[in-house]
Amino acid sequence: MTPRLVLASASPRRSALLADLDLAFTVRPPHTDESALPFERPPDLVARLAREKAQARVDPGELVLAADTIVVIDNEILGKPADEADARAMLTRLAGRDHEVYTGVALADGTERKLRLVSRVERTQVRIRAMSSAEIAAYVAGGEPMDKAGAYAIQGWGAIYVEAITGNYTNVVGLPIPAVEACFRELGFELDRFRRGPAG
């Protein structure tokens, strides 16, 4: 019997990526403190948060998939902007430069007596082209940056400012699909078992 797949995330972008694969899943966002620990490195932070989100609540017969994504420049983590001024400051800092996107992915298996948990971390390098202050102001005023790590969306209007990426595209969206598939395989599940199929 195929376990129930739960996405532990409120992100519409992560839901869309799974829906594009025609996977059957339900959404159950966790309530997790996403603060970094002192001296915590970016890959360690996203791995820890993804694991905490995945195992926050796993019911019997479920696989719970979770992720956490951050943007890093000059060894500093850029989360979601607090307000429009913060978003403009982030974009001003990113414009004309390379930065890194890290996503931690975790999968918790509640189908057996003992909880099993696996995780992966994906890194992608992104270059944002030079942007004028007017472009930044207009982009922020449109609202898209406000709930995005680093204040831009590569799958939205922000794509016109992304000059190049080195690494996985879906990682920058917020859910690296190859890492997801690797987690399923490590726990002994084939991802295609969770597809809705022709009738779905």
mmCIF file of C-alpha atoms in Angstrom:
data_model
loop_
_atom_site.group_PDB
_atom_site.id
_atom_site.type_symbol
_atom_site.label_atom_id
_atom_site.label_comp_id
_atom_site.label_asym_id
_atom_site.label_seq_id
_atom_site.Cartn_x
_atom_site.Cartn_y
_atom_site.Cartn_z
ATOM 1 C CA MET A 1 0.000 0.000 0.000
ATOM 2 C CA THR A 2 1.339 3.443 -0.961
ATOM 3 C CA PRO A 3 1.844 5.753 2.050
ATOM 4 C CA ARG A 4 0.115 9.129 2.198
ATOM 5 C CA LEU A 5 2.452 11.910 1.048
ATOM 6 C CA VAL A 6 2.339 15.137 3.055
ATOM 7 C CA LEU A 7 4.098 18.361 2.075
ATOM 8 C CA ALA A 8 5.074 20.187 5.256
ATOM 9 C CA SER A 9 5.158 23.631 3.664
ATOM 10 C CA ALA A 10 2.803 26.527 3.005
ATOM 11 C CA SER A 11 4.802 27.522 -0.083
ATOM 12 C CA PRO A 12 2.652 27.597 -3.241
ATOM 13 C CA ARG A 13 5.838 27.223 -5.272
ATOM 14 C CA ARG A 14 6.712 23.900 -3.646
ATOM 15 C CA SER A 15 3.146 22.681 -4.090
ATOM 16 C CA ALA A 16 3.277 23.667 -7.760
ATOM 17 C CA LEU A 17 6.505 21.728 -8.322
ATOM 18 C CA LEU A 18 4.971 18.559 -6.863
ATOM 19 C CA ALA A 19 1.736 19.125 -8.778
ATOM 20 C CA ASP A 20 3.758 19.470 -12.005
ATOM 21 C CA LEU A 21 5.012 15.928 -11.326
ATOM 22 C CA ASP A 22 1.369 14.829 -10.971
ATOM 23 C CA LEU A 23 2.003 13.622 -7.434
ATOM 24 C CA ALA A 24 -0.852 12.979 -5.011
ATOM 25 C CA PHE A 25 -0.172 14.855 -1.769
ATOM 26 C CA THR A 26 -1.745 16.942 0.959
ATOM 27 C CA VAL A 27 -0.372 20.124 2.500
ATOM 28 C CA ARG A 28 0.224 20.475 6.241
ATOM 29 C CA PRO A 29 2.436 23.457 7.103
ATOM 30 C CA PRO A 30 4.537 23.066 10.258
ATOM 31 C CA HIS A 31 5.084 25.655 12.963
ATOM 32 C CA THR A 32 8.861 25.800 13.306
ATOM 33 C CA ASP A 33 11.258 28.421 14.661
ATOM 34 C CA GLU A 34 13.477 29.192 11.671
ATOM 35 C CA SER A 35 16.122 31.142 13.590
ATOM 36 C CA ALA A 36 19.735 30.243 12.939
ATOM 37 C CA LEU A 37 21.858 28.951 15.798
ATOM 38 C CA PRO A 38 25.053 30.863 16.694
ATOM 39 C CA PHE A 39 27.814 30.195 14.144
ATOM 40 C CA GLU A 40 25.549 27.822 12.154
ATOM 41 C CA ARG A 41 26.701 27.440 8.565
ATOM 42 C CA PRO A 42 24.084 27.932 5.793
ATOM 43 C CA PRO A 43 23.991 24.277 4.644
ATOM 44 C CA ASP A 44 23.740 23.096 8.258
ATOM 45 C CA LEU A 45 20.905 25.545 8.938
ATOM 46 C CA VAL A 46 18.714 24.447 6.020
ATOM 47 C CA ALA A 47 19.378 20.767 6.723
ATOM 48 C CA ARG A 48 18.410 21.150 10.380
ATOM 49 C CA LEU A 49 15.268 23.169 9.661
ATOM 50 C CA ALA A 50 14.111 20.755 6.962
ATOM 51 C CA ARG A 51 14.547 17.822 9.346
ATOM 52 C CA GLU A 52 12.708 19.625 12.147
ATOM 53 C CA LYS A 53 9.803 20.474 9.830
ATOM 54 C CA ALA A 54 9.580 16.930 8.435
ATOM 55 C CA GLN A 55 9.403 15.256 11.824
ATOM 56 C CA ALA A 56 7.251 17.916 13.551
ATOM 57 C CA ARG A 57 4.205 15.686 13.120
ATOM 58 C CA VAL A 58 4.273 12.394 11.267
ATOM 59 C CA ASP A 59 1.134 10.293 11.498
ATOM 60 C CA PRO A 60 1.218 6.509 10.948
ATOM 61 C CA GLY A 61 1.233 5.574 7.276
ATOM 62 C CA GLU A 62 2.639 8.913 6.123
ATOM 63 C CA LEU A 63 5.710 10.216 4.353
ATOM 64 C CA VAL A 64 6.278 13.863 5.262
ATOM 65 C CA LEU A 65 8.367 15.997 2.902
ATOM 66 C CA ALA A 66 9.801 19.304 4.107
ATOM 67 C CA ALA A 67 12.246 21.910 2.841
ATOM 68 C CA ASP A 68 13.929 25.148 3.820
ATOM 69 C CA THR A 69 15.541 27.617 1.394
ATOM 70 C CA ILE A 70 17.906 30.525 2.037
ATOM 71 C CA VAL A 71 19.854 33.028 -0.051
ATOM 72 C CA VAL A 72 23.466 33.729 0.935
ATOM 73 C CA ILE A 73 25.751 36.587 -0.131
ATOM 74 C CA ASP A 74 29.042 37.583 1.497
ATOM 75 C CA ASN A 75 28.464 34.706 3.949
ATOM 76 C CA GLU A 76 25.307 36.435 5.191
ATOM 77 C CA ILE A 77 21.877 34.819 5.058
ATOM 78 C CA LEU A 78 19.113 36.816 3.400
ATOM 79 C CA GLY A 79 15.701 35.606 4.499
ATOM 80 C CA LYS A 80 12.326 37.022 3.531
ATOM 81 C CA PRO A 81 12.251 40.839 3.601
ATOM 82 C CA ALA A 82 10.643 42.446 6.633
ATOM 83 C CA ASP A 83 9.185 45.280 4.565
ATOM 84 C CA GLU A 84 9.588 47.074 1.222
ATOM 85 C CA ALA A 85 12.671 48.983 2.376
ATOM 86 C CA ASP A 86 14.306 45.700 3.375
ATOM 87 C CA ALA A 87 13.408 44.171 -0.009
ATOM 88 C CA ARG A 88 14.939 47.129 -1.858
ATOM 89 C CA ALA A 89 18.107 46.833 0.246
ATOM 90 C CA MET A 90 18.401 43.113 -0.510
ATOM 91 C CA LEU A 91 17.959 43.581 -4.247
ATOM 92 C CA THR A 92 20.429 46.463 -4.290
ATOM 93 C CA ARG A 93 22.941 44.152 -2.656
ATOM 94 C CA LEU A 94 22.284 41.242 -5.033
ATOM 95 C CA ALA A 95 22.198 43.289 -8.264
ATOM 96 C CA GLY A 96 25.202 42.764 -10.530
ATOM 97 C CA ARG A 97 26.621 39.963 -8.385
ATOM 98 C CA ASP A 98 26.626 36.221 -7.806
ATOM 99 C CA HIS A 99 25.020 34.672 -4.734
ATOM 100 C CA GLU A 100 24.174 31.192 -3.481
ATOM 101 C CA VAL A 101 20.852 29.494 -2.830
ATOM 102 C CA TYR A 102 20.763 26.594 -0.373
ATOM 103 C CA THR A 103 17.795 24.290 0.137
ATOM 104 C CA GLY A 104 17.582 21.563 2.703
ATOM 105 C CA VAL A 105 15.165 18.718 1.901
ATOM 106 C CA ALA A 106 14.036 16.121 4.423
ATOM 107 C CA LEU A 107 11.705 13.126 4.231
ATOM 108 C CA ALA A 108 10.250 11.473 7.337
ATOM 109 C CA ASP A 109 8.837 7.952 7.073
ATOM 110 C CA GLY A 110 6.050 7.088 9.481
ATOM 111 C CA THR A 111 5.124 3.771 7.883
ATOM 112 C CA GLU A 112 7.158 1.684 10.313
ATOM 113 C CA ARG A 113 7.301 1.416 14.088
ATOM 114 C CA LYS A 114 10.469 3.505 14.280
ATOM 115 C CA LEU A 115 10.534 6.881 12.514
ATOM 116 C CA ARG A 116 13.055 7.057 9.696
ATOM 117 C CA LEU A 117 14.420 10.409 8.500
ATOM 118 C CA VAL A 118 16.720 11.311 5.612
ATOM 119 C CA SER A 119 17.850 14.662 4.244
ATOM 120 C CA ARG A 120 19.835 16.342 1.480
ATOM 121 C CA VAL A 121 21.215 19.836 0.853
ATOM 122 C CA GLU A 122 21.361 21.424 -2.601
ATOM 123 C CA ARG A 123 23.421 24.490 -3.564
ATOM 124 C CA THR A 124 22.946 26.643 -6.653
ATOM 125 C CA GLN A 125 24.863 29.746 -7.712
ATOM 126 C CA VAL A 126 22.775 32.576 -9.168
ATOM 127 C CA ARG A 127 23.829 35.803 -10.882
ATOM 128 C CA ILE A 128 21.467 38.783 -10.828
ATOM 129 C CA ARG A 129 22.118 41.373 -13.520
ATOM 130 C CA ALA A 130 22.729 45.017 -12.708
ATOM 131 C CA MET A 131 19.450 46.728 -11.795
ATOM 132 C CA SER A 132 18.669 50.426 -11.621
ATOM 133 C CA SER A 133 17.090 51.868 -8.497
ATOM 134 C CA ALA A 134 13.926 52.490 -10.537
ATOM 135 C CA GLU A 135 13.783 48.833 -11.593
ATOM 136 C CA ILE A 136 14.251 47.690 -8.013
ATOM 137 C CA ALA A 137 11.566 50.070 -6.737
ATOM 138 C CA ALA A 138 9.089 48.957 -9.414
ATOM 139 C CA TYR A 139 9.744 45.267 -8.765
ATOM 140 C CA VAL A 140 9.255 45.682 -5.024
ATOM 141 C CA ALA A 141 6.122 47.789 -5.518
ATOM 142 C CA GLY A 142 4.630 44.919 -7.527
ATOM 143 C CA GLY A 143 4.687 42.795 -4.369
ATOM 144 C CA GLU A 144 6.410 39.679 -5.695
ATOM 145 C CA PRO A 145 9.570 39.947 -3.546
ATOM 146 C CA MET A 146 7.807 40.236 -0.222
ATOM 147 C CA ASP A 147 7.502 36.535 0.717
ATOM 148 C CA LYS A 148 10.645 35.309 -1.046
ATOM 149 C CA ALA A 149 14.059 34.573 0.418
ATOM 150 C CA GLY A 150 16.422 37.147 -1.073
ATOM 151 C CA ALA A 151 13.444 39.224 -2.291
ATOM 152 C CA TYR A 152 13.121 37.725 -5.774
ATOM 153 C CA ALA A 153 11.306 34.878 -7.539
ATOM 154 C CA ILE A 154 13.156 33.090 -10.327
ATOM 155 C CA GLN A 155 9.884 31.516 -11.506
ATOM 156 C CA GLY A 156 8.110 34.891 -11.629
ATOM 157 C CA TRP A 157 8.860 38.390 -12.892
ATOM 158 C CA GLY A 158 12.210 38.154 -11.134
ATOM 159 C CA ALA A 159 13.359 35.791 -13.915
ATOM 160 C CA ILE A 160 14.094 38.789 -16.151
ATOM 161 C CA TYR A 161 16.836 39.831 -13.730
ATOM 162 C CA VAL A 162 18.511 36.410 -13.438
ATOM 163 C CA GLU A 163 21.434 36.323 -15.854
ATOM 164 C CA ALA A 164 22.711 32.839 -15.097
ATOM 165 C CA ILE A 165 22.507 29.923 -12.710
ATOM 166 C CA THR A 166 24.996 27.150 -11.982
ATOM 167 C CA GLY A 167 23.209 24.171 -10.497
ATOM 168 C CA ASN A 168 19.633 23.013 -10.207
ATOM 169 C CA TYR A 169 16.831 25.414 -11.206
ATOM 170 C CA THR A 170 14.145 23.873 -8.979
ATOM 171 C CA ASN A 171 16.466 24.420 -6.019
ATOM 172 C CA VAL A 172 16.174 28.179 -6.573
ATOM 173 C CA VAL A 173 12.380 27.853 -6.778
ATOM 174 C CA GLY A 174 12.516 26.199 -3.351
ATOM 175 C CA LEU A 175 12.365 22.407 -3.807
ATOM 176 C CA PRO A 176 15.215 20.628 -5.640
ATOM 177 C CA ILE A 177 13.389 17.741 -7.293
ATOM 178 C CA PRO A 178 16.476 15.516 -7.824
ATOM 179 C CA ALA A 179 17.219 15.765 -4.080
ATOM 180 C CA VAL A 180 13.591 14.897 -3.300
ATOM 181 C CA GLU A 181 13.787 11.808 -5.502
ATOM 182 C CA ALA A 182 17.077 10.791 -3.852
ATOM 183 C CA CYS A 183 15.440 10.966 -0.401
ATOM 184 C CA PHE A 184 12.599 8.725 -1.570
ATOM 185 C CA ARG A 185 15.056 6.194 -2.992
ATOM 186 C CA GLU A 186 17.125 6.196 0.203
ATOM 187 C CA LEU A 187 14.026 5.197 2.167
ATOM 188 C CA GLY A 188 13.169 2.523 -0.387
ATOM 189 C CA PHE A 189 10.315 4.288 -2.219
ATOM 190 C CA GLU A 190 9.952 4.997 -5.932
ATOM 191 C CA LEU A 191 8.643 8.510 -6.525
ATOM 192 C CA ASP A 192 6.427 7.398 -9.410
ATOM 193 C CA ARG A 193 4.376 5.304 -6.943
ATOM 194 C CA PHE A 194 2.899 8.595 -5.731
ATOM 195 C CA ARG A 195 1.673 9.819 -9.111
ATOM 196 C CA ARG A 196 -2.047 10.375 -9.457
ATOM 197 C CA GLY A 197 -2.195 8.404 -12.701
ATOM 198 C CA PRO A 198 -4.484 8.858 -15.731
ATOM 199 C CA ALA A 199 -7.659 8.950 -13.626
ATOM 200 C CA GLY A 200 -6.296 11.622 -11.272
#
